[in-house]
JSON list of C-alpha atoms and ligand atoms in Angstrom, two decimals:
[
{"chain": "A", "resi": 1, "resn": "GLN", "atom": "CA", "xyz": [190.95, -105.30, -204.75]},
{"chain": "A", "resi": 2, "resn": "ALA", "atom": "CA", "xyz": [190.44, -104.93, -208.66]},
{"chain": "A", "resi": 3, "resn": "ASN", "atom": "CA", "xyz": [193.35, -102.65, -209.38]},
{"chain": "A", "resi": 4, "resn": "ARG", "atom": "CA", "xyz": [195.51, -105.10, -207.43]},
{"chain": "A", "resi": 5, "resn": "ALA", "atom": "CA", "xyz": [198.07, -107.01, -209.43]},
{"chain": "A", "resi": 6, "resn": "ASP", "atom": "CA", "xyz": [197.26, -110.76, -210.25]},
{"chain": "A", "resi": 7, "resn": "GLU", "atom": "CA", "xyz": [200.16, -113.17, -209.04]},
{"chain": "A", "resi": 8, "resn": "ALA", "atom": "CA", "xyz": [198.41, -115.67, -212.10]},
{"chain": "A", "resi": 9, "resn": "ALA", "atom": "CA", "xyz": [198.12, -113.25, -214.80]},
{"chain": "A", "resi": 10, "resn": "PRO", "atom": "CA", "xyz": [200.76, -113.84, -217.74]},
{"chain": "A", "resi": 11, "resn": "GLY", "atom": "CA", "xyz": [202.62, -110.48, -217.37]},
{"chain": "A", "resi": 12, "resn": "SER", "atom": "CA", "xyz": [203.03, -111.43, -213.62]},
{"chain": "A", "resi": 13, "resn": "VAL", "atom": "CA", "xyz": [204.05, -114.88, -214.15]},
{"chain": "A", "resi": 14, "resn": "ALA", "atom": "CA", "xyz": [206.16, -114.21, -217.27]},
{"chain": "A", "resi": 15, "resn": "LEU", "atom": "CA", "xyz": [207.96, -111.55, -214.47]},
{"chain": "A", "resi": 16, "resn": "GLY", "atom": "CA", "xyz": [207.97, -113.56, -211.23]},
{"chain": "A", "resi": 17, "resn": "TYR", "atom": "CA", "xyz": [205.86, -111.23, -209.61]},
{"chain": "A", "resi": 18, "resn": "LYS", "atom": "CA", "xyz": [204.82, -112.75, -205.99]},
{"chain": "A", "resi": 19, "resn": "HIS", "atom": "CA", "xyz": [202.95, -110.82, -203.63]},
{"chain": "A", "resi": 20, "resn": "ASP", "atom": "CA", "xyz": [205.13, -112.11, -200.71]},
{"chain": "A", "resi": 21, "resn": "ALA", "atom": "CA", "xyz": [208.87, -111.69, -202.34]},
{"chain": "A", "resi": 22, "resn": "SER", "atom": "CA", "xyz": [210.10, -114.85, -200.15]},
{"chain": "A", "resi": 23, "resn": "LYS", "atom": "CA", "xyz": [208.00, -116.70, -202.24]},
{"chain": "A", "resi": 24, "resn": "VAL", "atom": "CA", "xyz": [209.73, -115.87, -205.41]},
{"chain": "A", "resi": 25, "resn": "ASP", "atom": "CA", "xyz": [210.85, -119.11, -207.43]},
{"chain": "A", "resi": 26, "resn": "ALA", "atom": "CA", "xyz": [214.55, -118.44, -207.08]},
{"chain": "A", "resi": 27, "resn": "LYS", "atom": "CA", "xyz": [215.75, -120.94, -208.98]},
{"chain": "A", "resi": 28, "resn": "LYS", "atom": "CA", "xyz": [213.89, -119.54, -212.16]},
{"chain": "A", "resi": 29, "resn": "PHE", "atom": "CA", "xyz": [214.37, -115.89, -211.31]},
{"chain": "A", "resi": 30, "resn": "PRO", "atom": "CA", "xyz": [218.15, -115.86, -210.24]},
{"chain": "A", "resi": 31, "resn": "ALA", "atom": "CA", "xyz": [218.27, -111.87, -209.75]},
{"chain": "A", "resi": 32, "resn": "TYR", "atom": "CA", "xyz": [216.14, -111.88, -206.32]},
{"chain": "A", "resi": 33, "resn": "ALA", "atom": "CA", "xyz": [217.97, -111.88, -203.37]},
{"chain": "A", "resi": 34, "resn": "ALA", "atom": "CA", "xyz": [216.71, -111.33, -199.70]},
{"chain": "A", "resi": 35, "resn": "GLY", "atom": "CA", "xyz": [216.05, -107.77, -198.86]},
{"chain": "A", "resi": 36, "resn": "LYS", "atom": "CA", "xyz": [215.18, -106.81, -202.85]},
{"chain": "A", "resi": 37, "resn": "ASN", "atom": "CA", "xyz": [211.31, -105.82, -202.74]},
{"chain": "A", "resi": 38, "resn": "CYS", "atom": "CA", "xyz": [209.11, -103.62, -204.32]},
{"chain": "A", "resi": 39, "resn": "ALA", "atom": "CA", "xyz": [209.62, -100.65, -201.46]},
{"chain": "A", "resi": 40, "resn": "ASN", "atom": "CA", "xyz": [212.98, -100.09, -202.45]},
{"chain": "A", "resi": 41, "resn": "CYS", "atom": "CA", "xyz": [212.31, -100.74, -206.66]},
{"chain": "A", "resi": 42, "resn": "MET", "atom": "CA", "xyz": [212.69, -97.76, -208.61]},
{"chain": "A", "resi": 43, "resn": "LEU", "atom": "CA", "xyz": [209.59, -98.59, -210.22]},
{"chain": "A", "resi": 44, "resn": "TYR", "atom": "CA", "xyz": [207.62, -98.58, -207.20]},
{"chain": "A", "resi": 45, "resn": "GLN", "atom": "CA", "xyz": [205.23, -95.13, -207.61]},
{"chain": "A", "resi": 46, "resn": "GLY", "atom": "CA", "xyz": [204.80, -94.82, -204.34]},
{"chain": "A", "resi": 47, "resn": "LYS", "atom": "CA", "xyz": [206.47, -94.01, -201.04]},
{"chain": "A", "resi": 48, "resn": "ALA", "atom": "CA", "xyz": [208.56, -96.74, -199.48]},
{"chain": "A", "resi": 49, "resn": "THR", "atom": "CA", "xyz": [206.00, -96.72, -196.38]},
{"chain": "A", "resi": 50, "resn": "ASP", "atom": "CA", "xyz": [202.95, -97.57, -198.62]},
{"chain": "A", "resi": 51, "resn": "ALA", "atom": "CA", "xyz": [201.97, -100.99, -198.37]},
{"chain": "A", "resi": 52, "resn": "TRP", "atom": "CA", "xyz": [200.72, -101.00, -202.23]},
{"chain": "A", "resi": 53, "resn": "ALA", "atom": "CA", "xyz": [201.36, -99.12, -205.01]},
{"chain": "A", "resi": 54, "resn": "ASP", "atom": "CA", "xyz": [201.30, -98.99, -208.52]},
{"chain": "A", "resi": 55, "resn": "CYS", "atom": "CA", "xyz": [204.27, -100.35, -210.78]},
{"chain": "A", "resi": 56, "resn": "ALA", "atom": "CA", "xyz": [204.21, -99.82, -214.62]},
{"chain": "A", "resi": 57, "resn": "ALA", "atom": "CA", "xyz": [205.83, -103.06, -215.26]},
{"chain": "A", "resi": 58, "resn": "LEU", "atom": "CA", "xyz": [202.51, -104.90, -213.80]},
{"chain": "A", "resi": 59, "resn": "GLY", "atom": "CA", "xyz": [200.49, -102.59, -216.05]},
{"chain": "A", "resi": 60, "resn": "ASN", "atom": "CA", "xyz": [199.98, -99.97, -213.87]},
{"chain": "A", "resi": 61, "resn": "LYS", "atom": "CA", "xyz": [198.16, -102.50, -211.03]},
{"chain": "A", "resi": 62, "resn": "GLN", "atom": "CA", "xyz": [199.05, -102.55, -207.44]},
{"chain": "A", "resi": 63, "resn": "VAL", "atom": "CA", "xyz": [201.87, -104.34, -206.00]},
{"chain": "A", "resi": 64, "resn": "SER", "atom": "CA", "xyz": [202.70, -104.88, -202.69]},
{"chain": "A", "resi": 65, "resn": "ALA", "atom": "CA", "xyz": [205.87, -103.35, -200.72]},
{"chain": "A", "resi": 66, "resn": "LYS", "atom": "CA", "xyz": [206.56, -106.82, -199.86]},
{"chain": "A", "resi": 67, "resn": "GLY", "atom": "CA", "xyz": [206.29, -107.77, -203.05]},
{"chain": "A", "resi": 68, "resn": "TRP", "atom": "CA", "xyz": [209.28, -108.27, -205.91]},
{"chain": "A", "resi": 69, "resn": "CYS", "atom": "CA", "xyz": [209.37, -109.05, -209.55]},
{"chain": "A", "resi": 70, "resn": "MET", "atom": "CA", "xyz": [212.45, -109.56, -211.81]},
{"chain": "A", "resi": 71, "resn": "ALA", "atom": "CA", "xyz": [212.02, -105.70, -213.49]},
{"chain": "A", "resi": 72, "resn": "TRP", "atom": "CA", "xyz": [213.40, -104.87, -209.92]},
{"chain": "A", "resi": 73, "resn": "THR", "atom": "CA", "xyz": [215.88, -102.38, -210.08]},
{"chain": "A", "resi": 74, "resn": "LYS", "atom": "CA", "xyz": [217.64, -100.17, -207.09]},
{"chain": "A", "resi": 75, "resn": "LYS", "atom": "CA", "xyz": [216.09, -97.09, -206.01]},
{"chain": "A", "resi": 76, "resn": "ALA", "atom": "CA", "xyz": [218.41, -94.23, -206.35]},
{"chain": "B", "resi": 101, "resn": "SF4", "atom": "FE1", "xyz": [207.82, -104.41, -207.38]},
{"chain": "B", "resi": 101, "resn": "SF4", "atom": "FE2", "xyz": [209.56, -103.25, -209.15]},
{"chain": "B", "resi": 101, "resn": "SF4", "atom": "FE3", "xyz": [208.89, -105.28, -209.92]},
{"chain": "B", "resi": 101, "resn": "SF4", "atom": "FE4", "xyz": [206.96, -103.29, -210.03]},
{"chain": "B", "resi": 101, "resn": "SF4", "atom": "S1", "xyz": [209.53, -103.29, -210.87]},
{"chain": "B", "resi": 101, "resn": "SF4", "atom": "S2", "xyz": [206.70, -105.46, -208.89]},
{"chain": "B", "resi": 101, "resn": "SF4", "atom": "S3", "xyz": [207.90, -102.58, -207.86]},
{"chain": "B", "resi": 101, "resn": "SF4", "atom": "S4", "xyz": [210.09, -105.47, -207.85]}
]
């Protein structure tokens, strides 16, 4: 899908974004911890049950509910 975030794009790489949070480089991104994902991030612009939703941190591209990046902020 054209509007999905590209893991290889510079902005994604800089934030360590992966569609599958378990693939995050935890050495490079120590903020990552199991259980943190886009679905429970404040920046996820969809319902937690949506498989994909826009994210402003990645240029309003769609990110996976199972993804993660270092801009993750716990949903209130
Ligand atoms: Fe996912 Fe949140 Fe990062 Fe956006 S800011 S890619 S919703 S972890």
